[in-house]
Amino acid sequence: MTTRLARPGTRRPRRRALELSTGLLAAALGAFTACRTPEEYRADADQAAYTILTQRREALGFVDRPFSLDPKPGSLRERVLDGELAGVGPLSLTQCLDVAAENSRDFQDQRETLFLSALDLTLERWAFETQYGAGLAGLLTGTGSADNASLSASGGLTRALGTGAKLVSDLGLTLAHDLVAGDGWNLTSDLSFALTQPLLRGAGESIVMEPLTQAERNVVYAVREYERFRRRFAIDVAGRFYRLLQQADTVANEESNYANLQLLRERNEALAQAGRLSDIQVDQALQDELRSRNRLIDARQSLQSSRDDFKVFLGLPISLDIALDGGELVRLSESEPGDVAYEESLVLALALEQRLDYRIAVDRRDDAERKLAVAADALRAGLGLATSANVRSEAGQPLDFDLENVQWEVGLDLDLPIDRIAERNAYRESLISREQRRRDVDELGDTIQADLRQELGDTRTNLEAWRIQKNAVALAERRVESTRLNLDAGRAATRDLLEAQEALLEAQNAATQALIDFQLAKLALWRDLEIVRVEDQGIEIEPALEQRLVRSEP
């Protein structure tokens, strides 16, 4: 049997080198992975995005409320789900606006869309910033047993320039050890530098910076769309709120009518038992009472269904009992709105100036022009300049570079535009896209003007309808009172009073509907003129802009 003895000093250095390299690598990896936590990265991303959004919103004049992606703690929905609340109300319109902004799923979707646009911009900006990198590596090689060990560290930077140039620089350090020979550790370093610059295709700031330019504009679009959504959402909340008040008023009118018909039926039954009234008139009153009760049941069910829909819209649990402030309807009915004195030509001109969606359409038309220029540039020949240099230090003399032995190269790379089918198609698509964006602007402008003409007419028509129905209610009330007196005096029949009360009910419901229709038509007109502001006090309009809708007297 032959026993192979290890050479003195061989196994121990190998083990020591292995332990050293493994320990250094583990320590380096631990240090890098422990640098920042996911929560810190999230906070960093939030700060970058919020800074962009604050700047853009201020530049565009939207600074009424600070923007935040995260919902407020202790929201109404959370308090209900936690069992703290079983019901709320009565809610005013302003309170409903706050609840909707706090709990609405659609509103949260819009916040997230806006935030993501800013996050995308941070990535595009980063692409044109100096990017740093560093790394560590450990390597152990051998045949059968370990022969060589090495540790390497590198650090570098990359920078993309607006001209299309790309600069790359790297510094590396390598620590090597021959485990078999038992020599000491040798440290060497190398420094490299590379620069590429397109001279034809892909050169120029307008071409190179297009992704960043588009990302910047996308944030502007997202801010406008978010503000437009806030305004339209507020009008939507108001519309649903007022329609619920209308339905509640209908239920109240039906309840009052049903109570009056009950009294009439009881009166007729008493008179019939005394032989002073025929059974026909008793049955007439009873039949109208039954019809009224059926309408009342339907009206209550419709109101409950609409309330549930409203709770879903607000993002509230269905189980929550809510009540609305009926005083809002009283205040509307007691107010006496003046005539809508807006000049049509001024309305149309202001709309094209103020409408955020129209501004977006115009800007997207400009985007299409820029993309067409980029597509045309892709059809050109490619000519690139490439330079690089590398220098290495002697073993054991790190960072002591011999500048007389720098390895370098300079080259040109020419790509002739021989096969450009994909680029040709992209260019043709860009031409079509430009024409589409132009048509979009024209179509949206025409649609805006047509809608506003309709809404302006609806506002005036509904105002006149409300005035008519208001007089109709007063007339119907006098008719009911007069018919009741004549019925008591024996100069009128039951059918006369039933018809008078039915006319009163119809007039009351029609008047409320006309009032709500007028209010919503006015809000829709303001909304589509983009003169609405959503304040802490509720929905308001900008007085200076409204003044521009009225022609000054000469």
Coordinates of C-alpha atoms in Angstrom, one line a residue:
M1 CA 0.0 0.0 0.0
T2 CA 1.3 3.4 -1.0
T3 CA 0.5 6.4 1.1
R4 CA 0.7 9.8 -0.7
L5 CA 1.8 12.6 1.6
A6 CA 0.9 16.2 0.9
R7 CA 3.7 18.6 0.4
P8 CA 4.3 20.6 3.5
G9 CA 2.4 23.9 3.5
T10 CA 0.2 23.0 0.6
R11 CA -3.2 21.9 2.2
R12 CA -3.2 24.6 4.8
P13 CA -2.8 27.6 2.4
R14 CA -5.4 26.2 0.1
R15 CA -7.8 25.9 3.0
R16 CA -6.9 29.4 4.2
A17 CA -7.4 30.8 0.7
L18 CA -10.7 29.1 0.3
E19 CA -11.9 30.4 3.6
L20 CA -10.6 33.9 2.8
S21 CA -12.2 34.1 -0.7
T22 CA -15.5 32.6 0.5
G23 CA -15.6 34.9 3.5
L24 CA -14.9 38.0 1.5
L25 CA -17.5 37.1 -1.1
A26 CA -20.1 36.4 1.5
A27 CA -19.4 39.6 3.3
A28 CA -19.6 41.6 0.1
L29 CA -22.8 40.0 -0.9
G30 CA -24.3 40.6 2.6
A31 CA -23.2 44.2 2.5
F32 CA -24.8 44.8 -0.9
T33 CA -28.1 43.0 -0.2
A34 CA -28.4 44.8 3.2
C35 CA -27.9 48.3 1.7
R36 CA -31.6 49.1 1.2
T37 CA -34.9 47.5 2.2
P38 CA -37.9 47.1 -0.1
E39 CA -39.7 49.7 2.0
E40 CA -36.9 52.2 1.5
Y41 CA -37.0 51.6 -2.3
R42 CA -40.8 52.2 -2.2
A43 CA -40.3 55.4 -0.3
D44 CA -37.6 56.5 -2.8
A45 CA -40.0 55.8 -5.7
D46 CA -42.8 57.6 -4.0
Q47 CA -40.7 60.7 -3.4
A48 CA -39.5 60.8 -7.0
A49 CA -43.0 60.4 -8.4
Y50 CA -44.6 62.9 -6.0
T51 CA -42.0 65.5 -6.8
I52 CA -42.7 65.2 -10.5
L53 CA -46.5 65.3 -10.0
T54 CA -46.3 68.3 -7.7
Q55 CA -44.1 70.2 -10.2
R56 CA -46.4 69.3 -13.1
R57 CA -49.6 70.1 -11.3
E58 CA -48.3 73.5 -10.1
A59 CA -47.1 74.3 -13.7
L60 CA -50.6 73.5 -15.1
G61 CA -52.4 75.4 -12.3
F62 CA -53.9 72.4 -10.5
V63 CA -52.8 73.1 -6.9
D64 CA -56.2 73.1 -5.0
R65 CA -55.4 69.8 -3.2
P66 CA -52.2 67.8 -2.6
F67 CA -52.0 64.5 -4.4
S68 CA -51.6 61.3 -2.6
L69 CA -51.8 57.7 -3.9
D70 CA -52.4 56.1 -0.5
P71 CA -55.9 56.3 0.9
K72 CA -56.5 58.2 4.2
P73 CA -56.3 56.0 7.2
G74 CA -59.7 55.4 9.0
S75 CA -61.8 55.8 5.8
L76 CA -65.5 55.6 6.1
R77 CA -65.5 52.2 4.4
E78 CA -62.9 50.8 6.8
R79 CA -64.8 52.1 9.8
V80 CA -68.0 50.4 8.6
L81 CA -66.2 47.1 7.9
D82 CA -64.6 47.3 11.4
G83 CA -68.1 47.6 12.9
E84 CA -67.7 51.2 14.1
L85 CA -70.6 52.5 12.1
A86 CA -73.9 51.0 11.1
G87 CA -75.3 54.1 9.3
V88 CA -74.4 57.6 8.3
G89 CA -76.3 60.7 7.4
P90 CA -77.9 62.8 6.5
L91 CA -75.1 63.5 4.0
S92 CA -74.9 66.8 2.1
L93 CA -73.6 67.0 -1.4
T94 CA -70.2 68.2 -0.2
Q95 CA -69.9 65.3 2.2
C96 CA -70.9 62.9 -0.6
L97 CA -68.1 64.4 -2.7
D98 CA -65.6 63.7 0.1
V99 CA -66.8 60.2 0.7
A100 CA -66.7 59.4 -3.0
A101 CA -63.1 60.8 -3.4
E102 CA -62.1 58.8 -0.4
N103 CA -63.7 55.4 -1.1
S104 CA -64.5 55.3 -4.9
R105 CA -62.7 52.5 -6.7
D106 CA -62.7 54.5 -10.0
F107 CA -61.1 57.4 -8.2
Q108 CA -58.3 55.2 -6.9
D109 CA -57.8 53.8 -10.3
Q110 CA -57.2 57.3 -11.7
R111 CA -54.8 58.1 -8.9
E112 CA -52.8 55.0 -9.7
T113 CA -52.8 55.8 -13.4
L114 CA -51.4 59.3 -12.7
F115 CA -48.8 58.0 -10.3
L116 CA -47.6 55.3 -12.8
S117 CA -47.1 57.9 -15.5
A118 CA -44.7 59.8 -13.2
L119 CA -43.0 56.5 -12.3
D120 CA -42.4 55.8 -16.0
L121 CA -40.9 59.2 -16.4
T122 CA -38.4 58.5 -13.6
L123 CA -37.2 55.5 -15.6
E124 CA -36.8 57.6 -18.8
R125 CA -34.9 60.3 -16.9
W126 CA -32.6 57.6 -15.4
A127 CA -31.7 56.4 -18.9
F128 CA -30.0 59.8 -19.5
E129 CA -28.3 60.0 -16.1
T130 CA -24.9 58.7 -15.1
Q131 CA -25.5 55.0 -14.1
Y132 CA -23.0 53.5 -11.7
G133 CA -22.3 49.8 -11.2
A134 CA -20.1 47.7 -9.0
G135 CA -19.5 44.1 -8.3
L136 CA -17.4 41.5 -6.5
A137 CA -16.6 37.9 -7.6
G138 CA -14.7 35.1 -6.1
L139 CA -13.4 32.1 -8.1
L140 CA -11.8 28.9 -7.1
T141 CA -10.5 26.5 -9.9
G142 CA -8.6 23.3 -10.1
T143 CA -8.4 19.7 -11.4
G144 CA -9.3 17.3 -8.7
S145 CA -8.1 19.7 -6.0
A146 CA -8.1 23.4 -5.8
D147 CA -5.2 25.0 -7.8
N148 CA -6.0 28.7 -8.1
A149 CA -8.1 31.2 -6.2
S150 CA -9.0 34.8 -7.2
L151 CA -11.1 37.7 -6.1
S152 CA -12.1 40.5 -8.4
A153 CA -13.8 43.8 -7.9
S154 CA -15.1 46.1 -10.5
G155 CA -16.7 49.5 -10.7
G156 CA -17.9 51.6 -13.6
L157 CA -20.2 54.1 -15.0
T158 CA -22.3 54.5 -18.1
R159 CA -23.7 57.7 -19.6
A160 CA -26.1 58.2 -22.5
L161 CA -25.8 61.7 -24.1
G162 CA -28.3 63.7 -25.9
T163 CA -26.4 63.4 -29.2
G164 CA -26.8 59.6 -29.1
A165 CA -23.3 59.0 -27.8
K166 CA -22.8 56.3 -25.1
L167 CA -19.9 56.5 -22.7
V168 CA -18.7 53.4 -20.8
S169 CA -15.9 53.4 -18.3
D170 CA -14.8 50.5 -16.0
L171 CA -12.1 50.0 -13.4
G172 CA -11.3 46.4 -12.3
L173 CA -9.1 44.9 -9.6
T174 CA -8.1 41.3 -9.5
L175 CA -6.5 39.4 -6.6
A176 CA -5.0 36.1 -7.7
H177 CA -3.2 33.3 -5.8
D178 CA -1.6 30.1 -7.1
L179 CA -2.4 27.5 -4.5
V180 CA -0.1 24.9 -5.9
A181 CA 3.0 27.0 -6.0
G182 CA 2.1 28.6 -2.7
D183 CA 3.1 32.1 -4.0
G184 CA 1.6 35.2 -2.5
W185 CA -1.4 37.1 -3.6
N186 CA -1.0 39.1 -6.8
L187 CA -3.1 42.3 -7.3
T188 CA -3.6 43.7 -10.7
S189 CA -5.9 46.4 -12.1
D190 CA -7.2 47.4 -15.5
L191 CA -9.0 50.5 -16.7
S192 CA -11.1 50.6 -19.8
F193 CA -13.0 53.3 -21.7
A194 CA -15.4 53.1 -24.6
L195 CA -17.4 55.7 -26.6
T196 CA -19.8 55.1 -29.4
Q197 CA -21.4 57.9 -31.4
P198 CA -24.0 57.6 -34.2
L199 CA -23.2 60.0 -37.1
L200 CA -26.3 59.5 -39.3
R201 CA -29.2 57.3 -38.2
G202 CA -30.0 57.8 -34.5
A203 CA -28.0 61.0 -34.1
G204 CA -29.4 64.3 -32.9
E205 CA -31.1 65.3 -29.7
S206 CA -34.6 65.3 -31.2
I207 CA -34.3 61.7 -32.2
V208 CA -32.4 60.4 -29.1
M209 CA -34.4 62.2 -26.5
E210 CA -37.8 61.3 -28.0
P211 CA -38.6 58.6 -25.4
L212 CA -37.9 61.1 -22.6
T213 CA -39.9 63.8 -24.4
Q214 CA -42.9 61.6 -24.8
A215 CA -42.7 60.4 -21.2
E216 CA -42.6 64.1 -20.0
R217 CA -45.7 64.8 -22.1
N218 CA -47.4 61.7 -20.9
V219 CA -47.2 63.0 -17.4
V220 CA -48.8 66.3 -18.6
Y221 CA -51.6 64.3 -20.2
A222 CA -52.1 62.2 -17.1
V223 CA -52.3 65.3 -14.9
R224 CA -54.9 66.8 -17.2
E225 CA -56.9 63.6 -17.5
Y226 CA -56.8 63.2 -13.7
E227 CA -58.1 66.8 -13.1
R228 CA -60.7 66.3 -15.8
F229 CA -61.8 63.1 -14.1
R230 CA -62.1 64.8 -10.8
R231 CA -64.4 67.4 -12.2
R232 CA -66.5 65.0 -14.2
F233 CA -66.6 62.6 -11.2
A234 CA -67.8 65.4 -9.0
I235 CA -70.6 66.3 -11.5
D236 CA -71.5 62.6 -11.7
V237 CA -71.7 62.4 -7.9
A238 CA -73.9 65.5 -7.9
G239 CA -76.1 64.0 -10.6
R240 CA -76.7 60.8 -8.7
F241 CA -77.2 62.8 -5.5
Y242 CA -79.9 65.0 -6.9
R243 CA -81.6 62.1 -8.7
L244 CA -81.8 60.4 -5.3
L245 CA -83.3 63.5 -3.8
Q246 CA -85.8 63.6 -6.7
Q247 CA -86.8 60.0 -6.0
A248 CA -87.1 60.7 -2.3
D249 CA -89.4 63.6 -3.1
T250 CA -91.4 61.4 -5.3
V251 CA -91.9 58.9 -2.4
A252 CA -92.9 61.8 -0.1
N253 CA -95.4 63.0 -2.7
E254 CA -96.8 59.5 -3.1
E255 CA -97.0 59.1 0.7
S256 CA -98.9 62.4 1.0
N257 CA -101.2 61.5 -1.9
Y258 CA -101.8 58.0 -0.4
A259 CA -102.7 59.5 3.0
N260 CA -105.1 62.0 1.4
L261 CA -106.8 59.2 -0.6
Q262 CA -107.2 57.2 2.6
L263 CA -108.9 60.1 4.3
L264 CA -111.2 60.5 1.2
R265 CA -112.1 56.8 1.2
E266 CA -112.8 56.9 5.0
R267 CA -115.0 60.0 4.5
N268 CA -116.9 58.4 1.6
E269 CA -117.4 55.1 3.6
A270 CA -118.9 57.1 6.5
L271 CA -121.2 59.0 4.2
A272 CA -122.2 55.8 2.4
Q273 CA -123.1 54.2 5.7
A274 CA -125.2 57.2 6.5
G275 CA -126.9 56.8 3.1
R276 CA -125.7 60.2 1.9
L277 CA -123.2 58.8 -0.8
S278 CA -123.4 56.1 -3.4
D279 CA -121.2 53.0 -3.3
I280 CA -119.8 54.0 -6.7
Q281 CA -118.0 57.0 -5.2
V282 CA -116.7 54.8 -2.3
D283 CA -115.3 52.3 -4.8
Q284 CA -113.8 55.1 -6.9
A285 CA -111.9 56.4 -3.9
L286 CA -110.8 52.9 -2.9
Q287 CA -109.6 52.1 -6.4
D288 CA -107.4 55.2 -6.5
E289 CA -106.2 54.4 -3.0
L290 CA -105.1 51.0 -4.1
R291 CA -103.4 52.4 -7.2
S292 CA -101.6 54.9 -5.1
R293 CA -100.4 52.3 -2.6
N294 CA -99.0 50.2 -5.5
R295 CA -97.2 53.3 -6.9
L296 CA -95.8 54.0 -3.4
I297 CA -94.5 50.5 -3.0
D298 CA -92.8 50.7 -6.4
A299 CA -91.4 54.2 -5.6
R300 CA -89.9 53.0 -2.3
Q301 CA -88.3 49.9 -4.0
S302 CA -86.9 52.1 -6.7
L303 CA -85.4 54.5 -4.2
Q304 CA -83.9 51.6 -2.2
S305 CA -82.3 50.2 -5.4
S306 CA -80.9 53.6 -6.3
R307 CA -79.5 54.0 -2.9
D308 CA -77.7 50.7 -3.2
D309 CA -76.3 51.7 -6.5
F310 CA -75.2 55.0 -5.0
K311 CA -73.4 53.1 -2.2
V312 CA -71.6 50.9 -4.7
F313 CA -70.6 54.0 -6.7
L314 CA -69.2 55.7 -3.6
G315 CA -67.3 52.6 -2.6
L316 CA -69.3 52.0 0.5
P317 CA -70.6 48.6 1.8
I318 CA -74.1 47.7 0.7
S319 CA -75.0 47.0 4.3
L320 CA -74.4 50.6 5.4
D321 CA -77.6 52.7 6.0
I322 CA -77.2 56.1 4.5
A323 CA -79.5 59.1 4.4
L324 CA -79.2 62.2 2.2
D325 CA -79.8 65.8 3.3
G326 CA -83.1 66.8 1.8
G327 CA -82.4 70.4 2.6
E328 CA -80.4 70.5 -0.6
L329 CA -83.6 70.1 -2.6
V330 CA -85.4 72.7 -0.5
R331 CA -82.6 75.2 -1.1
L332 CA -82.7 74.6 -4.8
S333 CA -86.5 75.0 -5.0
E334 CA -86.4 78.2 -2.9
S335 CA -83.8 79.8 -5.1
E336 CA -84.8 81.8 -8.1
P337 CA -82.2 81.3 -10.8
G338 CA -81.8 84.0 -13.4
D339 CA -81.8 83.5 -17.1
V340 CA -78.9 81.7 -18.7
A341 CA -77.4 84.8 -20.5
Y342 CA -74.4 83.0 -22.0
E343 CA -73.5 84.1 -25.5
E344 CA -73.3 81.0 -27.7
S345 CA -70.2 82.1 -29.7
L346 CA -68.4 82.9 -26.4
V347 CA -69.3 79.5 -25.0
L348 CA -67.9 77.7 -28.0
A349 CA -64.7 79.8 -28.1
L350 CA -64.1 79.3 -24.3
A351 CA -64.7 75.6 -24.5
L352 CA -62.0 75.1 -27.2
E353 CA -59.6 77.1 -25.0
Q354 CA -60.4 75.4 -21.7
R355 CA -61.2 71.8 -22.5
L356 CA -58.4 69.6 -21.2
D357 CA -59.3 66.7 -23.5
Y358 CA -59.0 69.0 -26.5
R359 CA -55.6 70.2 -25.4
I360 CA -54.5 66.6 -25.1
A361 CA -55.8 65.9 -28.6
V362 CA -53.9 68.9 -30.0
D363 CA -50.7 67.8 -28.2
R364 CA -51.0 64.2 -29.4
R365 CA -51.2 65.6 -32.9
D366 CA -47.8 67.2 -32.2
D367 CA -46.6 63.9 -30.8
A368 CA -47.5 62.2 -34.1
E369 CA -45.4 64.8 -36.0
R370 CA -42.3 64.0 -33.8
K371 CA -42.8 60.3 -34.2
L372 CA -43.0 60.8 -38.0
A373 CA -39.5 62.5 -37.9
V374 CA -38.2 59.5 -35.8
A375 CA -39.6 57.0 -38.3
A376 CA -38.1 59.0 -41.2
D377 CA -34.7 59.0 -39.5
A378 CA -34.8 55.2 -39.2
L379 CA -34.8 55.0 -43.0
R380 CA -31.3 56.6 -43.3
A381 CA -28.0 54.8 -43.4
G382 CA -26.3 54.0 -40.2
L383 CA -22.8 55.3 -39.6
G384 CA -21.3 54.9 -36.1
L385 CA -18.0 55.9 -34.6
A386 CA -16.6 53.6 -32.0
T387 CA -13.6 54.2 -29.8
S388 CA -12.1 52.3 -26.9
A389 CA -9.0 52.2 -24.8
N390 CA -7.7 49.8 -22.2
V391 CA -4.7 49.8 -19.9
R392 CA -3.5 47.2 -17.4
S393 CA -1.1 47.5 -14.4
E394 CA 1.7 45.2 -13.6
A395 CA 1.2 42.4 -11.0
G396 CA 1.6 43.7 -7.5
Q397 CA 1.4 47.4 -8.7
P398 CA -2.4 48.2 -8.8
L399 CA -3.4 51.5 -10.2
D400 CA 0.1 52.1 -11.5
F401 CA -0.9 52.2 -15.1
D402 CA 1.7 52.4 -17.9
L403 CA 0.2 55.1 -20.2
E404 CA 2.7 54.3 -22.9
N405 CA 1.2 50.8 -23.3
V406 CA -2.4 51.8 -23.7
Q407 CA -4.3 49.6 -26.1
W408 CA -6.8 51.6 -28.2
E409 CA -8.9 51.4 -31.3
V410 CA -11.0 53.7 -33.4
G411 CA -13.5 52.4 -35.9
L412 CA -16.4 53.3 -38.2
D413 CA -19.4 51.1 -38.8
L414 CA -21.5 51.7 -41.9
D415 CA -25.0 50.1 -42.2
L416 CA -26.3 50.7 -45.7
P417 CA -30.1 51.2 -46.0
I418 CA -30.6 48.2 -48.3
D419 CA -33.3 46.2 -46.5
R420 CA -35.7 48.6 -44.7
I421 CA -39.1 46.8 -45.0
A422 CA -39.8 47.1 -41.3
E423 CA -38.7 50.8 -41.2
R424 CA -40.6 51.5 -44.4
N425 CA -43.8 50.1 -42.9
A426 CA -43.2 52.0 -39.6
Y427 CA -42.8 55.2 -41.6
R428 CA -46.0 54.7 -43.5
E429 CA -47.8 53.9 -40.3
S430 CA -46.5 57.1 -38.8
L431 CA -47.9 59.0 -41.8
I432 CA -51.3 57.5 -41.3
S433 CA -51.2 58.1 -37.5
R434 CA -50.4 61.7 -38.1
E435 CA -53.5 62.1 -40.3
Q436 CA -55.6 60.2 -37.7
R437 CA -54.5 62.6 -35.0
R438 CA -55.4 65.5 -37.1
R439 CA -58.8 64.1 -37.8
D440 CA -59.2 63.4 -34.1
V441 CA -58.6 67.1 -33.3
D442 CA -61.2 68.2 -35.9
E443 CA -63.7 65.7 -34.8
L444 CA -63.4 66.4 -31.1
G445 CA -63.6 70.2 -31.8
D446 CA -66.9 69.6 -33.7
T447 CA -68.2 67.3 -31.1
I448 CA -67.5 69.7 -28.3
Q449 CA -69.3 72.6 -30.1
A450 CA -72.3 70.4 -30.9
D451 CA -72.6 69.1 -27.4
L452 CA -72.4 72.6 -25.9
R453 CA -75.0 74.0 -28.3
Q454 CA -77.3 71.1 -27.1
E455 CA -76.5 71.7 -23.4
L456 CA -76.9 75.4 -23.7
G457 CA -80.3 74.8 -25.2
D458 CA -81.2 72.2 -22.6
T459 CA -80.3 74.5 -19.8
R460 CA -82.6 77.3 -21.1
T461 CA -85.4 74.8 -21.9
N462 CA -85.3 73.1 -18.5
L463 CA -85.3 76.5 -16.7
E464 CA -88.4 77.5 -18.6
A465 CA -90.0 74.0 -17.9
W466 CA -89.3 74.4 -14.2
R467 CA -91.0 77.8 -14.1
I468 CA -94.0 76.4 -15.9
Q469 CA -94.2 73.4 -13.6
K470 CA -93.8 75.6 -10.6
N471 CA -96.9 77.6 -11.6
A472 CA -98.7 74.3 -12.4
V473 CA -98.1 73.1 -8.9
A474 CA -99.6 76.3 -7.5
L475 CA -102.6 75.9 -9.8
A476 CA -103.1 72.2 -8.9
E477 CA -103.0 73.1 -5.2
R478 CA -105.7 75.7 -5.6
R479 CA -107.7 73.2 -7.7
V480 CA -107.5 70.6 -5.0
E481 CA -108.6 73.0 -2.3
S482 CA -111.4 74.4 -4.4
T483 CA -112.7 70.9 -5.3
R484 CA -112.5 69.7 -1.7
L485 CA -114.7 72.7 -0.6
N486 CA -117.1 72.1 -3.4
L487 CA -117.2 68.4 -2.5
D488 CA -118.1 69.2 1.1
A489 CA -120.8 71.6 -0.2
G490 CA -122.2 68.9 -2.5
R491 CA -121.3 70.8 -5.7
A492 CA -118.6 68.3 -6.8
A493 CA -118.3 64.5 -7.1
T494 CA -115.6 62.2 -5.8
R495 CA -114.2 61.8 -9.2
D496 CA -113.5 65.6 -9.4
L497 CA -111.4 65.5 -6.3
L498 CA -109.6 62.3 -7.4
E499 CA -108.6 63.9 -10.7
A500 CA -107.5 67.1 -8.9
Q501 CA -105.3 65.2 -6.5
E502 CA -103.8 63.1 -9.4
A503 CA -103.1 66.3 -11.3
L504 CA -101.4 67.8 -8.1
L505 CA -99.3 64.7 -7.7
E506 CA -98.2 64.8 -11.4
A507 CA -97.4 68.5 -11.2
Q508 CA -95.4 68.0 -8.0
N509 CA -93.3 65.2 -9.5
A510 CA -92.9 67.1 -12.8
A511 CA -91.8 70.3 -11.0
T512 CA -89.1 68.4 -9.0
Q513 CA -87.9 66.6 -12.1
A514 CA -87.8 69.9 -14.1
L515 CA -85.8 71.5 -11.2
I516 CA -83.3 68.6 -11.1
D517 CA -83.1 68.6 -14.9
F518 CA -82.2 72.3 -14.9
Q519 CA -79.6 71.9 -12.2
L520 CA -78.0 68.9 -13.9
A521 CA -78.1 70.6 -17.3
K522 CA -76.4 73.6 -15.8
L523 CA -73.7 71.5 -14.1
A524 CA -73.2 69.6 -17.4
L525 CA -72.7 72.9 -19.2
W526 CA -70.2 74.0 -16.7
R527 CA -68.5 70.7 -16.8
D528 CA -68.1 70.6 -20.5
L529 CA -66.9 74.2 -20.5
E530 CA -64.1 73.1 -18.0
I531 CA -65.0 76.0 -15.6
V532 CA -65.8 73.8 -12.7
R533 CA -63.6 73.7 -9.6
V534 CA -63.9 71.0 -6.9
E535 CA -63.2 72.8 -3.6
D536 CA -63.5 71.8 0.0
Q537 CA -66.9 73.6 0.0
G538 CA -68.2 71.6 -2.9
I539 CA -68.6 72.3 -6.6
E540 CA -67.9 75.9 -7.7
I541 CA -67.2 77.7 -10.9
E542 CA -64.5 80.1 -11.7
P543 CA -66.2 83.5 -11.8
A544 CA -63.6 85.1 -14.1
L545 CA -64.3 82.4 -16.7
E546 CA -68.0 82.7 -16.4
Q547 CA -67.8 86.4 -16.9
R548 CA -66.2 85.7 -20.3
L549 CA -69.4 83.9 -21.4
V550 CA -71.5 87.1 -21.2
R551 CA -71.1 89.7 -23.8
S552 CA -70.3 93.1 -22.3
E553 CA -72.7 95.9 -23.1
P554 CA -71.2 98.5 -25.5

